[in-house]
Amino acid sequence: ISLPMLLYPQHLAVSALLPCAQINPIAMKALENGAYTAAEFPENLPYKSVFRRRMRISVILPFLNAAPWLHECLQSLQQQQYPDLEFLLINDHSTDDSAAIVQTFAKLDSRFVLLHNPGRGLIAANAYGLSMATGQLVTRMDADDVMLPDKMQALAQPLLQKGPGHI
C-alpha cells in the first residue's frame, strides 16, 4: 500500500493533501470572491473559515497500460469513507483495457471521471488533471497503488479541524 501523493507545481511528491488555493492563487481568489464573504477571510488568516468546512478532495490518477492493477486500485478508491471526493482518472494513451476498466467504474459511480491526456507523459497528465479538478484539496495516486478506506478522511480531518500545517 502506498500513500497518495501531493502534487506541487514543480511536480515534487510528498505524502499529504494540498489546498488547491496554495497551488493556484486564482483558486484562492475564486473562493474569496465566491461562496465566502470578506468577513470569513480576515487578512491575517485567509484560510480560517475555509478549512472549517467540509471540502471536496480531488484525487488525480494518471494511468498508462495499467489494466493488471487498475481494478484493485479503483476498488480501493470506491471504498473511501470521506464524503466528498472526485476521482480524475487520466488516460495517458493506453493501448490495453485500462480505459474500459475506468469507464465501467465511471458508469456505476459518478465520482469517477475518465479524462484523456491531451499531452503525453506523467507530468502532462498530472497537470491536466489538476486543471480539471473541482476540489479545494488535491492529491494524486498511481494506478498500481491501493488506499485504505479511511485514508482520505485521515488526511483531511486534521486540516479541516486545525487549518494548514496540521497534516
PDB file of C-alpha atoms in Angstrom:
ATOM      1  CA  ILE A   1       0.000   0.000   0.000  1.00  0.00           C
ATOM      2  CA  SER A   2       1.391   3.372  -0.874  1.00  0.00           C
ATOM      3  CA  LEU A   3       0.232   6.793   0.160  1.00  0.00           C
ATOM      4  CA  PRO A   4      -1.456   9.286  -2.109  1.00  0.00           C
ATOM      5  CA  MET A   5       0.976  11.908  -3.262  1.00  0.00           C
ATOM      6  CA  LEU A   6       0.781  15.654  -3.191  1.00  0.00           C
ATOM      7  CA  LEU A   7       1.107  17.463  -6.486  1.00  0.00           C
ATOM      8  CA  TYR A   8       3.173  20.625  -6.386  1.00  0.00           C
ATOM      9  CA  PRO A   9       3.617  22.924  -9.369  1.00  0.00           C
ATOM     10  CA  GLN A  10       7.233  21.742  -9.542  1.00  0.00           C
ATOM     11  CA  HIS A  11       5.918  18.155  -9.677  1.00  0.00           C
ATOM     12  CA  LEU A  12       7.502  17.127  -6.398  1.00  0.00           C
ATOM     13  CA  ALA A  13       5.726  14.408  -4.451  1.00  0.00           C
ATOM     14  CA  VAL A  14       5.218  14.091  -0.696  1.00  0.00           C
ATOM     15  CA  SER A  15       2.547  12.326   1.340  1.00  0.00           C
ATOM     16  CA  ALA A  16      -0.232  14.791   2.111  1.00  0.00           C
ATOM     17  CA  LEU A  17      -3.057  16.849   0.752  1.00  0.00           C
ATOM     18  CA  LEU A  18      -2.518  20.269  -0.682  1.00  0.00           C
ATOM     19  CA  PRO A  19      -5.082  23.042  -0.592  1.00  0.00           C
ATOM     20  CA  CYS A  20      -5.718  23.899  -4.230  1.00  0.00           C
ATOM     21  CA  ALA A  21      -5.519  27.555  -3.311  1.00  0.00           C
ATOM     22  CA  GLN A  22      -1.879  27.123  -2.304  1.00  0.00           C
ATOM     23  CA  ILE A  23      -1.108  25.785  -5.760  1.00  0.00           C
ATOM     24  CA  ASN A  24      -3.250  28.256  -7.589  1.00  0.00           C
ATOM     25  CA  PRO A  25      -3.720  31.827  -6.307  1.00  0.00           C
ATOM     26  CA  ILE A  26      -6.576  32.221  -8.795  1.00  0.00           C
ATOM     27  CA  ALA A  27      -8.429  29.424  -6.990  1.00  0.00           C
ATOM     28  CA  MET A  28      -7.957  31.236  -3.690  1.00  0.00           C
ATOM     29  CA  LYS A  29      -9.323  34.419  -5.241  1.00  0.00           C
ATOM     30  CA  ALA A  30     -12.317  32.477  -6.535  1.00  0.00           C
ATOM     31  CA  LEU A  31     -13.002  31.183  -3.044  1.00  0.00           C
ATOM     32  CA  GLU A  32     -12.647  34.671  -1.649  1.00  0.00           C
ATOM     33  CA  ASN A  33     -14.979  36.173  -4.261  1.00  0.00           C
ATOM     34  CA  GLY A  34     -17.384  33.262  -4.454  1.00  0.00           C
ATOM     35  CA  ALA A  35     -19.011  31.303  -1.686  1.00  0.00           C
ATOM     36  CA  TYR A  36     -17.305  33.069   1.198  1.00  0.00           C
ATOM     37  CA  THR A  37     -17.725  36.609   2.498  1.00  0.00           C
ATOM     38  CA  ALA A  38     -14.893  39.014   3.243  1.00  0.00           C
ATOM     39  CA  ALA A  39     -15.635  38.657   6.953  1.00  0.00           C
ATOM     40  CA  GLU A  40     -14.824  34.961   6.691  1.00  0.00           C
ATOM     41  CA  PHE A  41     -11.372  35.765   5.271  1.00  0.00           C
ATOM     42  CA  PRO A  42      -9.555  38.023   7.745  1.00  0.00           C
ATOM     43  CA  GLU A  43      -6.347  39.284   6.107  1.00  0.00           C
ATOM     44  CA  ASN A  44      -4.075  37.624   8.653  1.00  0.00           C
ATOM     45  CA  LEU A  45      -5.893  34.238   8.458  1.00  0.00           C
ATOM     46  CA  PRO A  46      -7.161  33.816   4.898  1.00  0.00           C
ATOM     47  CA  TYR A  47      -7.917  30.107   5.291  1.00  0.00           C
ATOM     48  CA  LYS A  48      -9.629  30.286   8.691  1.00  0.00           C
ATOM     49  CA  SER A  49     -13.221  29.588   7.680  1.00  0.00           C
ATOM     50  CA  VAL A  50     -12.403  27.670   4.506  1.00  0.00           C
ATOM     51  CA  PHE A  51     -10.719  24.909   6.475  1.00  0.00           C
ATOM     52  CA  ARG A  52     -13.550  24.672   8.985  1.00  0.00           C
ATOM     53  CA  ARG A  53     -15.893  23.457   6.241  1.00  0.00           C
ATOM     54  CA  ARG A  54     -16.006  20.045   4.635  1.00  0.00           C
ATOM     55  CA  MET A  55     -14.060  20.320   1.422  1.00  0.00           C
ATOM     56  CA  ARG A  56     -14.059  18.289  -1.748  1.00  0.00           C
ATOM     57  CA  ILE A  57     -10.913  16.285  -2.397  1.00  0.00           C
ATOM     58  CA  SER A  58      -9.857  15.693  -5.997  1.00  0.00           C
ATOM     59  CA  VAL A  59      -7.728  12.581  -6.493  1.00  0.00           C
ATOM     60  CA  ILE A  60      -5.642  12.766  -9.672  1.00  0.00           C
ATOM     61  CA  LEU A  61      -4.751   9.346 -11.040  1.00  0.00           C
ATOM     62  CA  PRO A  62      -2.930   9.172 -14.383  1.00  0.00           C
ATOM     63  CA  PHE A  63      -2.635   5.736 -15.980  1.00  0.00           C
ATOM     64  CA  LEU A  64      -0.855   4.119 -18.899  1.00  0.00           C
ATOM     65  CA  ASN A  65      -1.427   0.434 -19.685  1.00  0.00           C
ATOM     66  CA  ALA A  66      -2.356  -0.296 -16.069  1.00  0.00           C
ATOM     67  CA  ALA A  67      -5.064  -2.921 -16.659  1.00  0.00           C
ATOM     68  CA  PRO A  68      -3.449  -5.599 -14.431  1.00  0.00           C
ATOM     69  CA  TRP A  69      -3.611  -3.330 -11.349  1.00  0.00           C
ATOM     70  CA  LEU A  70      -6.309  -0.784 -12.097  1.00  0.00           C
ATOM     71  CA  HIS A  71      -9.380  -2.689 -10.928  1.00  0.00           C
ATOM     72  CA  GLU A  72      -7.962  -3.204  -7.425  1.00  0.00           C
ATOM     73  CA  CYS A  73      -6.823   0.415  -7.299  1.00  0.00           C
ATOM     74  CA  LEU A  74     -10.257   1.743  -8.285  1.00  0.00           C
ATOM     75  CA  GLN A  75     -12.000  -0.549  -5.811  1.00  0.00           C
ATOM     76  CA  SER A  76      -9.880   0.948  -3.031  1.00  0.00           C
ATOM     77  CA  LEU A  77     -10.943   4.431  -4.133  1.00  0.00           C
ATOM     78  CA  GLN A  78     -14.572   3.383  -4.295  1.00  0.00           C
ATOM     79  CA  GLN A  79     -14.386   2.281  -0.650  1.00  0.00           C
ATOM     80  CA  GLN A  80     -13.144   5.639   0.642  1.00  0.00           C
ATOM     81  CA  GLN A  81     -15.161   6.876   3.625  1.00  0.00           C
ATOM     82  CA  TYR A  82     -14.573  10.596   3.100  1.00  0.00           C
ATOM     83  CA  PRO A  83     -17.925  12.034   1.918  1.00  0.00           C
ATOM     84  CA  ASP A  84     -16.913  14.444  -0.862  1.00  0.00           C
ATOM     85  CA  LEU A  85     -14.451  13.018  -3.381  1.00  0.00           C
ATOM     86  CA  GLU A  86     -13.862  13.110  -7.099  1.00  0.00           C
ATOM     87  CA  PHE A  87     -11.510  10.734  -8.878  1.00  0.00           C
ATOM     88  CA  LEU A  88      -9.945  12.166 -12.025  1.00  0.00           C
ATOM     89  CA  LEU A  89      -8.536   9.251 -13.997  1.00  0.00           C
ATOM     90  CA  ILE A  90      -6.349  10.473 -16.833  1.00  0.00           C
ATOM     91  CA  ASN A  91      -5.700   8.037 -19.673  1.00  0.00           C
ATOM     92  CA  ASP A  92      -2.169   8.679 -20.942  1.00  0.00           C
ATOM     93  CA  HIS A  93      -2.726   6.967 -24.312  1.00  0.00           C
ATOM     94  CA  SER A  94      -3.147   3.397 -23.009  1.00  0.00           C
ATOM     95  CA  THR A  95      -3.276   0.607 -25.565  1.00  0.00           C
ATOM     96  CA  ASP A  96      -4.655  -2.053 -23.204  1.00  0.00           C
ATOM     97  CA  ASP A  97      -8.071  -2.317 -21.487  1.00  0.00           C
ATOM     98  CA  SER A  98      -7.310   0.370 -18.875  1.00  0.00           C
ATOM     99  CA  ALA A  99      -9.751   2.952 -20.253  1.00  0.00           C
ATOM    100  CA  ALA A 100     -12.538   0.352 -20.461  1.00  0.00           C
ATOM    101  CA  ILE A 101     -11.968  -0.596 -16.812  1.00  0.00           C
ATOM    102  CA  VAL A 102     -12.203   3.057 -15.772  1.00  0.00           C
ATOM    103  CA  GLN A 103     -15.298   3.566 -17.933  1.00  0.00           C
ATOM    104  CA  THR A 104     -17.007   0.661 -16.154  1.00  0.00           C
ATOM    105  CA  PHE A 105     -16.386   2.316 -12.782  1.00  0.00           C
ATOM    106  CA  ALA A 106     -17.455   5.728 -14.124  1.00  0.00           C
ATOM    107  CA  LYS A 107     -20.807   4.329 -15.313  1.00  0.00           C
ATOM    108  CA  LEU A 108     -21.548   2.976 -11.832  1.00  0.00           C
ATOM    109  CA  ASP A 109     -20.102   5.753  -9.666  1.00  0.00           C
ATOM    110  CA  SER A 110     -20.293   9.443 -10.598  1.00  0.00           C
ATOM    111  CA  ARG A 111     -17.189  10.228  -8.532  1.00  0.00           C
ATOM    112  CA  PHE A 112     -15.074   8.566 -11.242  1.00  0.00           C
ATOM    113  CA  VAL A 113     -14.287  10.778 -14.231  1.00  0.00           C
ATOM    114  CA  LEU A 114     -12.405   9.414 -17.235  1.00  0.00           C
ATOM    115  CA  LEU A 115     -10.223  12.028 -18.927  1.00  0.00           C
ATOM    116  CA  HIS A 116      -7.819  11.713 -21.836  1.00  0.00           C
ATOM    117  CA  ASN A 117      -4.399  13.339 -21.601  1.00  0.00           C
ATOM    118  CA  PRO A 118      -4.128  15.907 -24.400  1.00  0.00           C
ATOM    119  CA  GLY A 119      -0.356  15.763 -23.992  1.00  0.00           C
ATOM    120  CA  ARG A 120       1.996  12.865 -23.350  1.00  0.00           C
ATOM    121  CA  GLY A 121       3.554  11.588 -20.162  1.00  0.00           C
ATOM    122  CA  LEU A 122       3.032  11.717 -16.414  1.00  0.00           C
ATOM    123  CA  ILE A 123       3.747  15.406 -15.928  1.00  0.00           C
ATOM    124  CA  ALA A 124       1.295  16.436 -18.656  1.00  0.00           C
ATOM    125  CA  ALA A 125      -1.338  14.034 -17.268  1.00  0.00           C
ATOM    126  CA  ASN A 126      -0.946  15.398 -13.740  1.00  0.00           C
ATOM    127  CA  ALA A 127      -1.116  18.987 -14.977  1.00  0.00           C
ATOM    128  CA  TYR A 128      -4.241  18.225 -16.999  1.00  0.00           C
ATOM    129  CA  GLY A 129      -5.854  16.508 -14.006  1.00  0.00           C
ATOM    130  CA  LEU A 130      -5.061  19.499 -11.820  1.00  0.00           C
ATOM    131  CA  SER A 131      -6.621  21.847 -14.372  1.00  0.00           C
ATOM    132  CA  MET A 132      -9.825  19.763 -14.305  1.00  0.00           C
ATOM    133  CA  ALA A 133     -10.010  19.351 -10.509  1.00  0.00           C
ATOM    134  CA  THR A 134     -13.032  20.866  -8.770  1.00  0.00           C
ATOM    135  CA  GLY A 135     -11.898  20.039  -5.245  1.00  0.00           C
ATOM    136  CA  GLN A 136     -10.496  22.555  -2.808  1.00  0.00           C
ATOM    137  CA  LEU A 137      -7.937  19.899  -1.849  1.00  0.00           C
ATOM    138  CA  VAL A 138      -5.910  17.852  -4.317  1.00  0.00           C
ATOM    139  CA  THR A 139      -3.861  14.706  -4.031  1.00  0.00           C
ATOM    140  CA  ARG A 140      -2.597  12.150  -6.512  1.00  0.00           C
ATOM    141  CA  MET A 141      -2.198   8.419  -6.716  1.00  0.00           C
ATOM    142  CA  ASP A 142      -0.544   5.910  -9.025  1.00  0.00           C
ATOM    143  CA  ALA A 143      -2.585   3.272 -10.844  1.00  0.00           C
ATOM    144  CA  ASP A 144      -0.733   0.407  -9.174  1.00  0.00           C
ATOM    145  CA  ASP A 145      -1.494   1.678  -5.645  1.00  0.00           C
ATOM    146  CA  VAL A 146      -4.321   0.860  -3.257  1.00  0.00           C
ATOM    147  CA  MET A 147      -5.649   3.032  -0.457  1.00  0.00           C
ATOM    148  CA  LEU A 148      -7.089   2.025   2.911  1.00  0.00           C
ATOM    149  CA  PRO A 149     -10.772   3.026   3.268  1.00  0.00           C
ATOM    150  CA  ASP A 150     -10.100   5.755   5.839  1.00  0.00           C
ATOM    151  CA  LYS A 151      -7.043   7.296   4.128  1.00  0.00           C
ATOM    152  CA  MET A 152      -8.704  10.440   2.732  1.00  0.00           C
ATOM    153  CA  GLN A 153     -10.579  11.025   5.997  1.00  0.00           C
ATOM    154  CA  ALA A 154      -7.338  10.643   7.984  1.00  0.00           C
ATOM    155  CA  LEU A 155      -5.552  13.143   5.750  1.00  0.00           C
ATOM    156  CA  ALA A 156      -8.369  15.694   5.669  1.00  0.00           C
ATOM    157  CA  GLN A 157      -9.506  15.655   9.298  1.00  0.00           C
ATOM    158  CA  PRO A 158      -6.531  17.493  10.886  1.00  0.00           C
ATOM    159  CA  LEU A 159      -6.580  20.070   8.107  1.00  0.00           C
ATOM    160  CA  LEU A 160     -10.302  20.687   8.465  1.00  0.00           C
ATOM    161  CA  GLN A 161     -10.129  20.892  12.254  1.00  0.00           C
ATOM    162  CA  LYS A 162      -6.942  22.901  12.712  1.00  0.00           C
ATOM    163  CA  GLY A 163      -6.108  24.510   9.385  1.00  0.00           C
ATOM    164  CA  PRO A 164      -2.963  24.464   7.225  1.00  0.00           C
ATOM    165  CA  GLY A 165       0.206  22.924   8.635  1.00  0.00           C
ATOM    166  CA  HIS A 166      -1.539  20.151  10.568  1.00  0.00           C
ATOM    167  CA  ILE A 167      -1.120  17.172   8.281  1.00  0.00           C
TER     168      ILE A 167
END
